[in-house]
Amino acid sequence: MPGNSFGHTFRYTTWGESHGPEIGCVIDGVPPGIALTESDIQVWLDKRRPGQSRFTTQRKEPDTVQIVSGVFEGRTTGTPLAMTIENKDVRSKDYGGIEDKFRPGHADQSYWAKYGIRDYRGGGRSSARETAMRVAAGAVARKVLDHVLGPGIAIRGALVQMGPHEIDRARWDWDIVEDNPFWCPDAKAAKAWETYLDGIRKAGSSIGAVIEVVASGVPAGLGEPVYDKLDADLAKAMMSINAVKSVEIGAGLQAASLSGEENADEMRMDGDKIAFLSNKAGGILGGISSGQDVVVRFAVKPTSSILTPRKTVDRFGRDTEISTKGRHDPCVGIRAVPIGEAMMAIVLADHVLRHRGQCG
Amino acid sequence: MPGNSFGHTFRYTTWGESHGPEIGCVIDGVPPGIALTESDIQVWLDKRRPGQSRFTTQRKEPDTVQIVSGVFEGRTTGTPLAMTIENKDVRSKDYGGIEDKFRPGHADQSYWAKYGIRDYRGGGRSSARETAMRVAAGAVARKVLDHVLGPGIAIRGALVQMGPHEIDRARWDWDIVEDNPFWCPDAKAAKAWETYLDGIRKAGSSIGAVIEVVASGVPAGLGEPVYDKLDADLAKAMMSINAVKSVEIGAGLQAASLSGEENADEMRMDGDKIAFLSNKAGGILGGISSGQDVVVRFAVKPTSSILTPRKTVDRFGRDTEISTKGRHDPCVGIRAVPIGEAMMAIVLADHVLRHRGQCG
Amino acid sequence: MPGNSFGHTFRYTTWGESHGPEIGCVIDGVPPGIALTESDIQVWLDKRRPGQSRFTTQRKEPDTVQIVSGVFEGRTTGTPLAMTIENKDVRSKDYGGIEDKFRPGHADQSYWAKYGIRDYRGGGRSSARETAMRVAAGAVARKVLDHVLGPGIAIRGALVQMGPHEIDRARWDWDIVEDNPFWCPDAKAAKAWETYLDGIRKAGSSIGAVIEVVASGVPAGLGEPVYDKLDADLAKAMMSINAVKSVEIGAGLQAASLSGEENADEMRMDGDKIAFLSNKAGGILGGISSGQDVVVRFAVKPTSSILTPRKTVDRFGRDTEISTKGRHDPCVGIRAVPIGEAMMAIVLADHVLRHRGQCG
Amino acid sequence: MPGNSFGHTFRYTTWGESHGPEIGCVIDGVPPGIALTESDIQVWLDKRRPGQSRFTTQRKEPDTVQIVSGVFEGRTTGTPLAMTIENKDVRSKDYGGIEDKFRPGHADQSYWAKYGIRDYRGGGRSSARETAMRVAAGAVARKVLDHVLGPGIAIRGALVQMGPHEIDRARWDWDIVEDNPFWCPDAKAAKAWETYLDGIRKAGSSIGAVIEVVASGVPAGLGEPVYDKLDADLAKAMMSINAVKSVEIGAGLQAASLSGEENADEMRMDGDKIAFLSNKAGGILGGISSGQDVVVRFAVKPTSSILTPRKTVDRFGRDTEISTKGRHDPCVGIRAVPIGEAMMAIVLADHVLRHRGQCG
């Protein structure tokens, strides 16, 4: 298994470059008999689509998904489910020198070192364009979860920090997340971020962010120790998203500062169910879901595409400088929210099927 | 591939429970012709071995490794390399009620939910006992790296935070890491931690920690985008270690607060090599190593095995309480240092072979 | 890994049904820097294309391949290589009752039992239509072999038996294989088969065949014992082709009747190379290539699509009968020749890269 | 995945060489809660054990299996199930020159070409000694089948041809298979073979054989098209057994000579079940089980270890001769019967779990 696939039983593979004819993915392992149409997938793609506010890249992509395999008369057949999206807005005239120059903080230098050849147009394979197919696969994964578990699972993401500015968790409100351009669950923070990010945008600069994804209604028992633990697979899934630099589960990094008394989530019976009195574990114990909310957080670095010229080198071994003109994403973390949700859905769908396979 | 294997081309599988007859692992994919003896592995196991200071569990295990397959006349043969360690110090009389009670913060409840059966003795399969085999596999991985790349790679780990107390990075000194019981690179911090941890130990409490692992001399080009990125595999590897709750690459979580100008590592030519002016990326760009130091950090939660009684439930659905007597690890993060190093070596060895397979 | 992928390091996945919008495949693991255009692939597809003589199905498919990912400026980039072929000749009006009836010898009943849903149009996913993508992947595999090993490998297939009629091996001539509609290496047999098969065709009947594929110039050392042996992977590859019922390596089934003296291939030095005095082994010893020609043979059953009505049942559990009208393949084995060649190329390419990964 | 593992969801890995300290295997994916003791496995190992008649090698191995992981209080726990067998009868004094010489028909030359190093003692990793662990894994697989499907499956193997001498299928009697040293289902043939094989044994020669394995009670729906078809996985499983040169499903090679009318298995309803009127397909249609008996046949070549000297070369590139003294197996096919049964059980167990994972 080379590196363009993810998952074990719900397994998908993506292809396509930023400026190629299409991007696509094939999912192998979708259970048969699930009602599925393109609009079930399109709704999630529309959320991720760039250019919906002044705070995300102005690339204009309708991102219309087509199902080309695996569905018959509106239902999945159990055979490979393939989907494609045509690349439309491919401005190919001017690449601003990146044909030869390595943009700092981008994958130009490392791809060149690895392959000795590089499709530099729009970042080629290393472009976040690929994440559209993650969102499409995630939409199918949500259907699989509903199909196998019934409609109890909710997977929701939010931006909880922009640059140094964190939300106030006391004001967390899922209902407002879609009402602001940041997927921010704190109305007051969202307001403040607007001004803050406008300043960054106008300066041609960029800033990082932290995203939190929460899955509610996950049954206890998912995860395959000791290497395909649920948290290990989530860490891989989130770290594989472009620009992600950290992944945390539950208390995450804060767990380092806690005492054993503070960190362990106590339990009481609530009728015939176990009620945890806290959720420092983020819903995962020993790599297996406990029945609590599964909570993942990840940090996204600021894009390195900025107006200020930066020192770099080119592929001929010469010192030079580079700055980015044109499309510009002041906070790429914003667009990572639906992608993080999709990866959560994918990991859970895979583990639901794996668990069913081994444990019935 | 169920969950007890890791790696693609350098692939290993572990088995064994805390109180079973043995733990073991089989590595498939070791190149032939590498000089390897048990003492090459034992030296790393000795570093991890418990009971070497008052700050780690007092379980007495000689942890003597035996190679049972894959080596002939002192050299690897290319066939599966299997290793076993006998479990010696298996005190089986009294399990303190964990036969039936779920210890908060432990995997008792989630294993029960998943499998409906649980080898509760010493934590069974969920015990950190398994990590001895990671260290053994890591020792072989180091040999593979030397064999393929020449002896240029150094993989070193350190404890950089204990509870809320971080080291002063200005005082970082690799040479003193093995001179204190904490793998601490800051002599002054190590001194302070001694008093601090003694207090925690005597109180029967516990505390978390942060470990940093640095690989120097890693060639550019390792990593398989877009899912088996080097950072994604490192995230999975580290998160799969017992009690780990976060993984960071380079600037990690701090990247969220940085501007694009601060975060992008500029480049200059240094003779015919690229010199980076900073390493916010942690040596990985677009999921591929850049040639800089690969830097990974992970947080370990405090053990939930503490003297203070905690509320919990048992497998019969009754409210109860539990506290831990006997062996006790006030800061399990300490013992995670050699394990983190081992996982770094394993991930790099796997990616070196994968890269060689595809790219020659 | 669900079942629609093949290979480990050169790994491909196919999708598409007989009457869907397209068929496609994505190959992950293609080395970078290989010159590759669509015409390199088209040439092999043209050989497999149906309707080229009166002896194969009259479905009219131009089978024009499009590369949609993984090639930049005429060279592979090391990222996923995806290819698609549009389905053109999709006659969808009349399915002759197979919407509900299970055709004997076809996959109708077993797909229904497995998935509870079935895209019956043209056989859906179980159609040999999928094999076009095997041929496309095989074309890329040949390029990989040339790239890694130099242009020394020749992979050639031939029909060596039609119904009960075997060729005379003394008359074997590779040069005439493409000069007759059967890929037959024995001119005299090809002549006789023409009359024979015309009779079968006119009777609306069908007949089986045996195909032999020979790879010359394969270096010694390919194959990964003890499960991914070269012969084991070839057996899987060939048996996965539609309608194949047996796979033989070298002497194959005849080896059962041989004595140890007859069967073992003796060796002599020929300069600094080993010369074998016979090739009962089919070029594979202990699952590893020996340097001799790799020889595989497989039997293809007659298609069950015949004019004579056959007893069967329908999905409502009723006894009924069925016969096939319309397009008709009197000897589907003919079209299996280029598919067998493709699978040989794929298995070898995968093992060349695997060997390079582990053994350098 | 390097080559020493087999299976996807019921996945096992073996290690060990002929003359190393032990052989072993670890099975990952065994469902939890299955009653399992060492004697459940030992009973199958005893059947395979060498030296039980004058017709198999006289190596004396008690082959006592030890479960070292994955079972607690007599039940599987869902964690890795590891088993080991100590190598006892390791006569290491005299290797008859095979340290340097390549035995014709053996893996000596190809292992040397691949790895550049070779544990020649008893054939090292290429020895059929490894198959003891296949039998052990097969015993566990049988338990898994009973656990998931209920006790309806019977997996039985028989020797159906020795050298050129086939059984008479009209005399097939499963009840006598264990009553003769050949696993022969035809009492009259068994009698004749005794004289025949005695002649071969006394001449220091050897002969091939054909084994048939039949699985009854297999539910319809197992197999994962289009690459992990049930027949494709069986072909790989059987071809991976030492000395196997052909694999056939159902009519097998004979299918080439059949007409479509003869080959297609007609269907009638029998109550609410489908009754097939013949079984040319060997119970597999389109790579998925149909509900009929699954029938696999494979040919085993004669061992190349014979008394007559054969021409060969050594690792220094010199012509030489070799003959085998000491232990000697006149028909290694005999011992392949329980191994073929084991591989059938393993493939079915894997596919039962895979099917349950995807299709519920």
XYZ file of N, CA and C in Angstrom, chain B residues 197-321:
375
model
N 9.042 15.681 41.913
C 8.453 14.355 41.691
C 8.438 13.525 42.970
N 9.431 13.775 43.840
C 9.414 13.084 45.123
C 8.144 13.430 45.893
N 7.748 14.669 45.825
C 6.518 15.078 46.497
C 5.313 14.348 45.937
N 5.255 14.249 44.656
C 4.131 13.566 44.007
C 4.127 12.084 44.342
N 5.319 11.516 44.301
C 5.451 10.089 44.584
C 4.986 9.768 46.004
N 5.446 10.577 46.958
C 5.097 10.302 48.354
C 3.608 10.522 48.613
N 3.019 11.430 47.853
C 1.578 11.674 48.006
C 0.756 10.590 47.316
N 1.428 9.664 46.643
C 0.681 8.631 45.917
C -0.053 9.195 44.726
N 0.413 10.306 44.243
C -0.229 10.941 43.098
C 0.611 10.698 41.838
N 0.274 11.384 40.774
C 1.029 11.218 39.523
C 0.914 12.490 38.713
N 1.749 12.591 37.691
C 1.789 13.815 36.894
C 2.152 13.477 35.442
N 1.739 14.329 34.527
C 2.039 14.129 33.112
C 3.392 14.677 32.709
N 3.697 14.588 31.407
C 4.999 15.043 30.922
C 4.941 15.238 29.410
N 5.952 15.933 28.895
C 6.095 16.094 27.448
C 7.469 15.592 27.023
N 7.488 14.798 25.979
C 8.727 14.208 25.463
C 9.009 14.798 24.083
N 10.260 15.055 23.805
C 10.639 15.499 22.461
C 11.643 14.516 21.883
N 11.430 14.125 20.645
C 12.351 13.219 19.966
C 12.866 13.914 18.709
N 14.168 13.901 18.543
C 14.792 14.591 17.425
C 15.628 13.598 16.615
N 15.397 13.577 15.320
C 16.218 12.743 14.437
C 17.068 13.657 13.560
N 18.367 13.563 13.718
C 19.291 14.363 12.906
C 19.891 13.497 11.817
N 20.191 14.134 10.709
C 20.842 13.395 9.627
C 19.870 12.666 8.724
N 18.589 12.968 8.858
C 17.582 12.320 8.002
C 17.663 12.930 6.597
N 17.828 12.122 5.575
C 17.896 12.677 4.226
C 16.554 13.265 3.787
N 16.596 14.228 2.914
C 15.367 14.747 2.325
C 14.722 13.670 1.463
N 13.389 13.666 1.407
C 12.694 12.788 0.480
C 11.900 11.656 1.109
N 11.912 11.520 2.431
C 11.178 10.417 3.063
C 9.746 10.829 3.385
N 8.801 9.943 3.144
C 7.389 10.222 3.386
C 6.591 9.947 2.127
N 5.372 9.447 2.282
C 4.562 9.056 1.132
C 3.232 9.789 1.164
N 3.175 11.013 0.589
C 1.900 11.725 0.533
C 0.882 10.919 -0.261
N -0.434 11.203 -0.015
C -0.903 12.217 0.876
C -1.452 11.657 2.180
N -1.388 10.316 2.367
C -1.874 9.771 3.630
C -0.756 9.201 4.485
N 0.227 8.605 3.875
C 1.351 8.082 4.655
C 2.486 9.093 4.689
N 2.115 10.340 4.888
C 3.101 11.385 5.083
C 3.987 11.023 6.276
N 5.190 11.514 6.257
C 6.095 11.215 7.364
C 5.517 11.713 8.683
N 4.954 12.906 8.685
C 4.385 13.424 9.934
C 3.125 12.673 10.340
N 2.339 12.240 9.349
C 1.122 11.477 9.669
C 1.487 10.141 10.310
N 2.508 9.478 9.758
C 2.928 8.205 10.342
C 3.569 8.396 11.715
N 4.319 9.480 11.881
C 4.878 9.759 13.206
C 3.764 10.044 14.210
N 2.750 10.763 13.772
C 1.627 11.069 14.672
C 0.955 9.782 15.118
N 0.746 8.888 14.169
C 0.126 7.603 14.519
C 1.028 6.809 15.456
N 2.302 6.757 15.120
C 3.254 5.985 15.920
C 3.282 6.477 17.357
N 3.363 7.775 17.539
C 3.481 8.311 18.894
C 2.158 8.207 19.638
N 1.073 8.487 18.943
C -0.239 8.435 19.598
C -0.585 6.992 19.997
N 0.035 6.030 19.337
C -0.250 4.628 19.692
C 0.468 4.194 20.968
N 1.397 5.007 21.464
C 2.073 4.689 22.730
C 1.095 4.915 23.883
N 1.138 4.042 24.838
C 0.233 4.143 25.980
C 0.271 5.538 26.600
N -0.888 6.094 26.879
C -1.053 7.339 27.661
C -0.722 8.617 26.907
N -0.383 8.514 25.623
C -0.078 9.736 24.862
C -1.381 10.432 24.463
N -1.429 11.745 24.630
C -2.650 12.511 24.337
C -2.447 13.614 23.306
N -1.224 13.881 22.877
C -1.013 14.886 21.831
C 0.278 14.578 21.111
N 0.327 14.990 19.861
C 1.555 14.870 19.068
C 1.744 16.172 18.314
N 2.951 16.681 18.337
C 3.267 17.920 17.624
C 4.493 17.702 16.745
N 4.499 18.365 15.618
C 5.647 18.351 14.709
C 6.210 19.777 14.650
N 7.489 19.924 14.882
C 8.119 21.246 14.820
C 7.443 22.229 15.750
N 7.017 23.369 15.224
C 6.374 24.375 16.068
C 5.093 23.849 16.696
N 4.496 22.859 16.089
C 3.345 22.186 16.682
C 2.203 23.128 16.967
N 1.655 22.984 18.153
C 0.498 23.798 18.539
C 0.818 25.296 18.446
N 2.061 25.658 18.694
C 2.439 27.074 18.611
C 2.258 27.638 17.200
N 2.280 26.785 16.205
C 2.128 27.264 14.822
C 0.815 28.002 14.622
N -0.179 27.673 15.450
C -1.475 28.344 15.326
C -1.354 29.838 15.603
N -0.404 30.206 16.443
C -0.279 31.611 16.855
C 0.721 32.395 16.024
N 1.340 31.735 15.061
C 2.380 32.407 14.284
C 1.800 33.031 13.015
N 2.477 34.062 12.539
C 2.130 34.633 11.237
C 2.875 33.867 10.151
N 2.430 34.020 8.942
C 3.087 33.375 7.818
C 4.558 33.759 7.724
N 4.856 35.008 8.055
C 6.245 35.461 8.012
C 7.086 34.713 9.043
N 6.540 34.535 10.237
C 7.291 33.870 11.308
C 7.444 32.375 11.060
N 6.427 31.812 10.426
C 6.354 30.352 10.394
C 7.167 29.710 9.266
N 7.246 30.398 8.131
C 7.921 29.776 6.983
C 9.436 29.792 7.180
N 10.045 28.655 6.990
C 11.494 28.552 7.180
C 12.191 28.962 5.889
N 12.892 30.082 5.942
C 13.584 30.568 4.753
C 14.796 29.688 4.420
N 15.234 29.799 3.184
C 16.343 28.956 2.701
C 17.447 29.786 2.075
N 18.637 29.317 2.248
C 19.829 29.851 1.564
C 20.687 28.661 1.129
N 21.434 28.852 0.074
C 22.380 27.806 -0.313
C 23.596 27.868 0.609
N 24.060 26.717 1.000
C 25.286 26.609 1.797
C 26.165 25.628 1.035
N 27.017 26.196 0.146
C 27.712 25.351 -0.820
C 26.654 24.758 -1.747
N 26.647 23.455 -1.903
C 25.643 22.851 -2.779
C 24.462 22.277 -1.988
N 24.412 22.658 -0.741
C 23.299 22.166 0.071
C 22.364 23.300 0.461
N 21.134 22.954 0.735
C 20.171 23.950 1.194
C 20.296 24.087 2.702
N 20.448 25.329 3.168
C 20.447 25.593 4.605
C 19.159 26.323 4.947
N 18.414 25.805 5.880
C 17.200 26.491 6.341
C 17.578 27.433 7.475
N 16.925 28.586 7.528
C 17.279 29.589 8.532
C 16.507 29.391 9.830
N 15.550 28.483 9.825
C 14.802 28.131 11.039
C 14.195 26.762 10.802
N 13.531 26.203 11.804
C 12.931 24.868 11.640
C 11.564 24.795 12.308
N 10.711 25.704 11.933
C 9.342 25.654 12.446
C 8.627 24.407 11.930
N 9.030 23.955 10.750
C 8.361 22.824 10.118
C 8.697 21.490 10.796
N 9.722 21.488 11.642
C 10.120 20.216 12.243
C 10.662 19.245 11.221
N 11.248 19.785 10.168
C 11.932 18.928 9.200
C 11.043 18.227 8.208
N 9.774 18.625 8.142
C 8.823 17.932 7.247
C 7.978 18.960 6.497
N 7.992 18.900 5.192
C 7.208 19.802 4.343
C 6.336 18.978 3.408
N 5.058 19.210 3.439
C 4.143 18.445 2.593
C 4.174 16.955 2.894
N 4.591 16.622 4.108
C 4.634 15.220 4.511
C 5.912 14.506 4.140
N 6.892 15.241 3.603
C 8.164 14.661 3.148
C 9.301 15.349 3.903
N 10.293 14.572 4.301
C 11.418 15.159 5.027
C 12.165 16.143 4.132
N 12.632 17.218 4.758
C 13.286 18.297 4.007
C 14.805 18.238 4.110
N 15.298 17.378 5.004
C 16.729 17.345 5.257
C 17.099 17.994 6.588
N 16.173 18.746 7.155
C 16.407 19.299 8.491
C 16.152 18.229 9.557
N 16.475 18.582 10.813
C 16.131 17.682 11.907
C 14.623 17.425 11.924
N 14.255 16.173 12.087
C 12.844 15.831 12.271
C 12.540 15.920 13.768
N 11.568 16.758 14.123
C 11.301 17.065 15.531
C 9.855 16.731 15.876
N 9.674 15.817 16.807
C 8.345 15.390 17.248
C 8.246 15.555 18.760
N 7.094 16.010 19.204
C 6.843 16.160 20.636
C 5.530 15.486 20.982
N 5.465 14.830 22.125
C 4.175 14.263 22.519
C 3.973 14.357 24.028
N 2.708 14.543 24.401
C 2.357 14.660 25.815
C 1.849 13.325 26.336
N 2.312 12.983 27.534
C 1.865 11.760 28.199
C 1.050 12.159 29.425
N -0.088 11.588 29.541
C -0.943 11.921 30.676
C -0.401 11.268 31.952
N -0.819 11.736 33.104
C -0.421 11.066 34.347
C -1.128 9.722 34.448
N -0.457 8.751 35.034
C -1.131 7.464 35.215
C -2.320 7.651 36.140
N -3.333 6.875 35.899
C -4.533 6.936 36.729
C -4.423 6.001 37.922
N -3.300 5.314 38.023
C -3.085 4.438 39.182
C -2.551 5.283 40.336
N -3.437 5.723 41.202
C -3.066 6.604 42.308
C -3.668 6.086 43.604
N -3.148 6.606 44.718
C -3.598 6.108 46.023
C -4.999 6.615 46.392
N -5.305 7.837 45.999
C -6.614 8.407 46.342
C -7.744 7.607 45.704
N -8.708 7.194 46.474
C -9.817 6.427 45.885
C -10.593 7.273 44.876
N -10.987 6.631 43.782
C -11.764 7.303 42.730
C -13.089 6.563 42.528
N -14.066 7.337 42.171
C -15.384 6.750 41.883
C -15.327 5.946 40.584
N -15.911 4.789 40.601
C -16.002 4.025 39.353
C -17.180 3.065 39.416
N -17.234 2.187 38.406
C -18.282 1.170 38.365
C -17.611 -0.183 38.113
N -18.358 -1.245 38.305
C -17.790 -2.567 38.001
C -18.556 -3.188 36.832
N -18.088 -4.361 36.435
C -18.679 -4.952 35.238
C -20.099 -5.482 35.462
N -20.518 -5.454 36.714
C -21.898 -5.852 36.989
C -22.826 -4.640 37.041
N -22.270 -3.459 36.710
C -23.119 -2.267 36.655
C -23.394 -1.652 38.014
N -22.433 -1.791 38.916
C -22.625 -1.229 40.256
C -21.629 -0.105 40.506
N -22.063 0.950 41.175
C -21.148 2.014 41.592
C -20.197 1.474 42.654
N -18.929 1.923 42.560
C -17.959 1.498 43.562
C -16.802 2.491 43.568
N -15.738 2.164 44.303
C -14.547 3.016 44.324
C -13.308 2.155 44.118
